[in-house]
PDB file of C-alpha atoms in Angstrom:
ATOM      1  CA  MET A   1       0.000   0.000   0.000  1.00 44.00           C
ATOM      2  CA  VAL A   2       1.293   3.459  -0.914  1.00 46.00           C
ATOM      3  CA  ASP A   3       1.401   6.122   1.779  1.00 48.00           C
ATOM      4  CA  ARG A   4      -0.271   9.185   0.231  1.00 52.00           C
ATOM      5  CA  LYS A   5       1.990  11.482   2.291  1.00 53.00           C
ATOM      6  CA  ASP A   6       5.001  10.185   0.381  1.00 53.00           C
ATOM      7  CA  MET A   7       3.435  10.700  -3.045  1.00 65.00           C
ATOM      8  CA  VAL A   8       4.725  13.526  -5.218  1.00 83.00           C
ATOM      9  CA  ASP A   9       2.089  16.192  -5.772  1.00 95.00           C
ATOM     10  CA  PRO A  10       1.987  16.601  -9.575  1.00 96.00           C
ATOM     11  CA  ILE A  11       0.607  20.144  -9.342  1.00 96.00           C
ATOM     12  CA  LEU A  12       3.678  21.239  -7.410  1.00 96.00           C
ATOM     13  CA  GLN A  13       5.850  19.967 -10.255  1.00 94.00           C
ATOM     14  CA  LEU A  14       4.365  22.463 -12.725  1.00 94.00           C
ATOM     15  CA  SER A  15       6.284  25.529 -13.801  1.00 93.00           C
ATOM     16  CA  GLY A  16       6.982  27.744 -16.749  1.00 91.00           C
ATOM     17  CA  GLU A  17       9.845  29.997 -17.690  1.00 90.00           C
ATOM     18  CA  THR A  18       8.527  32.818 -15.503  1.00 95.00           C
ATOM     19  CA  TRP A  19       6.330  31.051 -12.907  1.00 96.00           C
ATOM     20  CA  ASN A  20       6.072  28.095 -10.562  1.00 96.00           C
ATOM     21  CA  VAL A  21       3.529  26.500  -8.227  1.00 97.00           C
ATOM     22  CA  SER A  22       3.854  26.153  -4.461  1.00 97.00           C
ATOM     23  CA  LYS A  23       1.621  25.251  -1.544  1.00 98.00           C
ATOM     24  CA  SER A  24      -0.033  28.451  -0.393  1.00 98.00           C
ATOM     25  CA  THR A  25       1.011  30.255   2.766  1.00 98.00           C
ATOM     26  CA  PHE A  26      -0.479  33.086   4.785  1.00 98.00           C
ATOM     27  CA  LYS A  27       2.291  35.290   3.406  1.00 98.00           C
ATOM     28  CA  ASP A  28       1.008  34.513  -0.122  1.00 98.00           C
ATOM     29  CA  ALA A  29      -2.508  35.462   0.963  1.00 98.00           C
ATOM     30  CA  GLU A  30      -1.314  38.754   2.434  1.00 98.00           C
ATOM     31  CA  SER A  31       0.629  39.643  -0.696  1.00 98.00           C
ATOM     32  CA  LEU A  32      -2.084  38.692  -3.186  1.00 98.00           C
ATOM     33  CA  SER A  33      -4.879  40.295  -1.159  1.00 98.00           C
ATOM     34  CA  THR A  34      -3.605  43.766  -2.081  1.00 98.00           C
ATOM     35  CA  ALA A  35      -3.280  42.976  -5.798  1.00 98.00           C
ATOM     36  CA  LEU A  36      -6.496  41.213  -6.850  1.00 98.00           C
ATOM     37  CA  ARG A  37      -8.054  41.916 -10.239  1.00 98.00           C
ATOM     38  CA  ALA A  38     -10.966  44.370 -10.110  1.00 98.00           C
ATOM     39  CA  ILE A  39     -13.536  41.699 -11.031  1.00 98.00           C
ATOM     40  CA  ASP A  40     -12.150  39.362  -8.350  1.00 98.00           C
ATOM     41  CA  LEU A  41     -12.644  42.179  -5.823  1.00 98.00           C
ATOM     42  CA  VAL A  42     -16.279  42.473  -6.927  1.00 98.00           C
ATOM     43  CA  GLU A  43     -16.746  38.731  -6.403  1.00 98.00           C
ATOM     44  CA  VAL A  44     -15.117  38.817  -2.963  1.00 98.00           C
ATOM     45  CA  ARG A  45     -17.164  41.818  -1.824  1.00 98.00           C
ATOM     46  CA  ALA A  46     -20.414  40.280  -3.083  1.00 98.00           C
ATOM     47  CA  ASN A  47     -19.698  37.477  -0.623  1.00 96.00           C
ATOM     48  CA  ASN A  48     -19.485  39.993   2.244  1.00 98.00           C
ATOM     49  CA  SER A  49     -15.764  39.459   2.567  1.00 98.00           C
ATOM     50  CA  THR A  50     -12.446  41.203   2.095  1.00 98.00           C
ATOM     51  CA  PRO A  51      -9.597  39.822  -0.013  1.00 98.00           C
ATOM     52  CA  ILE A  52      -7.503  38.875   3.018  1.00 98.00           C
ATOM     53  CA  GLN A  53     -10.501  37.223   4.710  1.00 98.00           C
ATOM     54  CA  SER A  54     -11.324  35.202   1.595  1.00 98.00           C
ATOM     55  CA  LEU A  55      -7.765  34.035   1.009  1.00 98.00           C
ATOM     56  CA  THR A  56      -7.002  33.160   4.628  1.00 98.00           C
ATOM     57  CA  ARG A  57     -10.363  31.409   5.015  1.00 97.00           C
ATOM     58  CA  ALA A  58      -9.422  29.291   2.012  1.00 97.00           C
ATOM     59  CA  LEU A  59      -6.076  28.397   3.590  1.00 97.00           C
ATOM     60  CA  GLU A  60      -7.850  27.371   6.781  1.00 97.00           C
ATOM     61  CA  ASN A  61     -10.609  25.337   5.097  1.00 97.00           C
ATOM     62  CA  ASP A  62      -9.406  24.012   1.732  1.00 98.00           C
ATOM     63  CA  ASP A  63      -8.227  20.473   1.281  1.00 98.00           C
ATOM     64  CA  LYS A  64      -5.556  21.872  -1.055  1.00 98.00           C
ATOM     65  CA  THR A  65      -4.520  25.456  -1.778  1.00 98.00           C
ATOM     66  CA  TYR A  66      -1.851  26.490  -4.268  1.00 98.00           C
ATOM     67  CA  THR A  67      -0.105  29.685  -5.315  1.00 98.00           C
ATOM     68  CA  ILE A  68       1.417  30.564  -8.661  1.00 98.00           C
ATOM     69  CA  ASN A  69       4.496  32.708  -8.105  1.00 98.00           C
ATOM     70  CA  MET A  70       6.536  34.746 -10.544  1.00 97.00           C
ATOM     71  CA  ILE A  71      10.181  33.781 -11.017  1.00 95.00           C
ATOM     72  CA  PRO A  72      12.608  35.128  -9.788  1.00 94.00           C
ATOM     73  CA  THR A  73      10.737  37.486  -7.416  1.00 95.00           C
ATOM     74  CA  GLY A  74       8.461  34.887  -5.852  1.00 96.00           C
ATOM     75  CA  THR A  75       5.546  37.323  -6.117  1.00 98.00           C
ATOM     76  CA  PRO A  76       2.201  35.494  -5.833  1.00 98.00           C
ATOM     77  CA  ILE A  77      -0.056  36.253  -8.811  1.00 98.00           C
ATOM     78  CA  MET A  78      -2.752  33.646  -8.284  1.00 98.00           C
ATOM     79  CA  MET A  79      -4.146  31.364  -5.605  1.00 98.00           C
ATOM     80  CA  PHE A  80      -6.564  28.504  -6.157  1.00 98.00           C
ATOM     81  CA  GLY A  81      -7.933  25.618  -4.192  1.00 98.00           C
ATOM     82  CA  VAL A  82     -10.502  22.946  -3.578  1.00 98.00           C
ATOM     83  CA  GLY A  83     -12.356  21.668  -0.547  1.00 98.00           C
ATOM     84  CA  THR A  84     -15.700  20.778   1.005  1.00 98.00           C
ATOM     85  CA  PHE A  85     -18.020  23.044   2.978  1.00 95.00           C
ATOM     86  CA  ASN A  86     -21.436  21.935   4.285  1.00 95.00           C
ATOM     87  CA  ASN A  87     -21.149  18.747   2.201  1.00 96.00           C
ATOM     88  CA  ILE A  88     -20.594  20.765  -1.000  1.00 97.00           C
ATOM     89  CA  ASN A  89     -17.341  20.349  -2.897  1.00 98.00           C
ATOM     90  CA  TYR A  90     -16.021  23.674  -4.161  1.00 98.00           C
ATOM     91  CA  ILE A  91     -13.233  24.977  -6.347  1.00 98.00           C
ATOM     92  CA  TRP A  92     -11.988  28.561  -6.619  1.00 98.00           C
ATOM     93  CA  LEU A  93      -9.329  30.851  -8.076  1.00 98.00           C
ATOM     94  CA  LEU A  94      -8.420  34.485  -7.369  1.00 98.00           C
ATOM     95  CA  GLY A  95      -5.607  36.395  -9.000  1.00 98.00           C
ATOM     96  CA  SER A  96      -3.914  39.620  -9.917  1.00 98.00           C
ATOM     97  CA  ASP A  97      -3.717  41.219 -13.358  1.00 97.00           C
ATOM     98  CA  GLU A  98      -0.300  39.560 -13.658  1.00 97.00           C
ATOM     99  CA  ILE A  99      -2.179  36.372 -14.584  1.00 95.00           C
ATOM    100  CA  LEU A 100      -2.297  37.747 -18.110  1.00 94.00           C
ATOM    101  CA  THR A 101       1.515  37.637 -18.364  1.00 95.00           C
ATOM    102  CA  ILE A 102       1.419  33.819 -18.153  1.00 96.00           C
ATOM    103  CA  LYS A 103      -1.996  33.339 -19.773  1.00 93.00           C
ATOM    104  CA  ARG A 104      -0.985  30.960 -22.593  1.00 93.00           C
ATOM    105  CA  ASP A 105       1.265  28.846 -20.403  1.00 94.00           C
ATOM    106  CA  PHE A 106      -1.307  28.649 -17.597  1.00 94.00           C
ATOM    107  CA  ILE A 107      -4.099  27.715 -19.993  1.00 94.00           C
ATOM    108  CA  LYS A 108      -1.893  24.947 -21.378  1.00 94.00           C
ATOM    109  CA  HIS A 109      -1.598  23.434 -17.865  1.00 96.00           C
ATOM    110  CA  SER A 110      -5.023  24.337 -16.464  1.00 96.00           C
ATOM    111  CA  LYS A 111      -6.933  21.255 -17.659  1.00 96.00           C
ATOM    112  CA  PHE A 112      -4.327  19.042 -15.960  1.00 97.00           C
ATOM    113  CA  ILE A 113      -4.555  21.173 -12.798  1.00 97.00           C
ATOM    114  CA  LEU A 114      -8.352  20.967 -12.787  1.00 97.00           C
ATOM    115  CA  ASP A 115      -8.331  17.199 -13.240  1.00 97.00           C
ATOM    116  CA  GLU A 116      -5.721  16.724 -10.492  1.00 96.00           C
ATOM    117  CA  LEU A 117      -7.568  19.013  -8.077  1.00 97.00           C
ATOM    118  CA  THR A 118     -10.915  17.346  -8.598  1.00 97.00           C
ATOM    119  CA  LYS A 119      -9.798  13.664  -8.533  1.00 96.00           C
ATOM    120  CA  PRO A 120     -11.069  13.058  -4.974  1.00 96.00           C
ATOM    121  CA  TYR A 121     -14.505  14.586  -5.679  1.00 98.00           C
ATOM    122  CA  ASP A 122     -17.524  13.441  -7.685  1.00 96.00           C
ATOM    123  CA  MET A 123     -18.059  17.054  -8.670  1.00 97.00           C
ATOM    124  CA  VAL A 124     -17.130  20.592  -7.641  1.00 98.00           C
ATOM    125  CA  LEU A 125     -19.263  23.711  -7.639  1.00 98.00           C
ATOM    126  CA  ASN A 126     -18.839  27.458  -7.493  1.00 98.00           C
ATOM    127  CA  TYR A 127     -19.999  30.621  -9.181  1.00 98.00           C
ATOM    128  CA  VAL A 128     -18.441  33.339 -11.277  1.00 98.00           C
ATOM    129  CA  HIS A 129     -19.488  36.957 -11.761  1.00 98.00           C
ATOM    130  CA  LYS A 130     -21.462  37.423 -14.964  1.00 98.00           C
ATOM    131  CA  ASN A 131     -19.049  40.207 -16.039  1.00 98.00           C
ATOM    132  CA  ASN A 132     -15.937  38.075 -15.521  1.00 98.00           C
ATOM    133  CA  THR A 133     -15.767  37.324 -19.244  1.00 96.00           C
ATOM    134  CA  ILE A 134     -12.176  36.038 -19.249  1.00 95.00           C
ATOM    135  CA  ALA A 135     -12.954  33.524 -16.504  1.00 97.00           C
ATOM    136  CA  ILE A 136     -16.222  32.466 -18.145  1.00 98.00           C
ATOM    137  CA  ARG A 137     -14.488  31.844 -21.484  1.00 97.00           C
ATOM    138  CA  TRP A 138     -11.745  29.841 -19.706  1.00 97.00           C
ATOM    139  CA  LEU A 139     -14.290  27.836 -17.658  1.00 98.00           C
ATOM    140  CA  ARG A 140     -16.215  26.955 -20.831  1.00 98.00           C
ATOM    141  CA  TRP A 141     -12.964  25.802 -22.448  1.00 97.00           C
ATOM    142  CA  LEU A 142     -12.290  23.627 -19.390  1.00 97.00           C
ATOM    143  CA  GLY A 143     -15.698  21.991 -19.826  1.00 97.00           C
ATOM    144  CA  VAL A 144     -17.629  23.245 -16.818  1.00 98.00           C
ATOM    145  CA  LYS A 145     -21.401  23.307 -17.040  1.00 98.00           C
ATOM    146  CA  PHE A 146     -23.206  26.522 -16.184  1.00 98.00           C
ATOM    147  CA  LEU A 147     -26.343  25.760 -14.190  1.00 98.00           C
ATOM    148  CA  ARG A 148     -28.173  29.012 -13.528  1.00 98.00           C
ATOM    149  CA  GLU A 149     -27.923  32.718 -12.897  1.00 98.00           C
ATOM    150  CA  LEU A 150     -27.772  33.851  -9.281  1.00 97.00           C
ATOM    151  CA  ASP A 151     -28.101  37.192  -7.576  1.00 98.00           C
ATOM    152  CA  ILE A 152     -25.621  37.553  -4.741  1.00 98.00           C
ATOM    153  CA  ASN A 153     -25.941  40.858  -2.894  1.00 98.00           C
ATOM    154  CA  ASN A 154     -27.264  42.571  -6.037  1.00 98.00           C
ATOM    155  CA  GLU A 155     -24.452  41.214  -8.227  1.00 98.00           C
ATOM    156  CA  PRO A 156     -25.136  38.805 -11.138  1.00 98.00           C
ATOM    157  CA  PHE A 157     -23.357  35.438 -11.022  1.00 98.00           C
ATOM    158  CA  TYR A 158     -23.422  32.147 -12.910  1.00 98.00           C
ATOM    159  CA  GLU A 159     -23.348  28.969 -10.871  1.00 98.00           C
ATOM    160  CA  PHE A 160     -21.176  26.259 -12.434  1.00 98.00           C
ATOM    161  CA  ILE A 161     -20.311  22.633 -11.856  1.00 98.00           C
ATOM    162  CA  TYR A 162     -17.453  20.424 -12.978  1.00 98.00           C
ATOM    163  CA  VAL A 163     -17.954  16.665 -13.006  1.00 96.00           C
TER     164      VAL A 163
END
């Protein structure tokens, strides 16, 4: 029998010329919380939260949380994770505008990341702001299914599921 603690985490092996992946830390959350994209701020605020609250809550509750850092500075430009809350499996991602500097490379690896993250779950669920067009286009490309429109604190969202 293989001890899961000794297994290499394939997500942590991913990197590009200008970025790498690490397990998230509170320092990552602090750094990224002051640099989130405008639409990510709208999503966070619609959930009655602040960026630092959202990111640290994820670190405390996720089953897995990762950060994409720029090389050589180590600056966090994105955090993402997966977990279960109230018997609902969720997945999420928040990032800075610097995401666009690694867009092609990240997209190339994102299907693998999604499949690795969601292996332990039958399905994962979340929602995305209706005006987050870049994320919606990416989520469609990944194969998520959009279920319905939601109103969260007077902001329009799409609920989505990945199976």
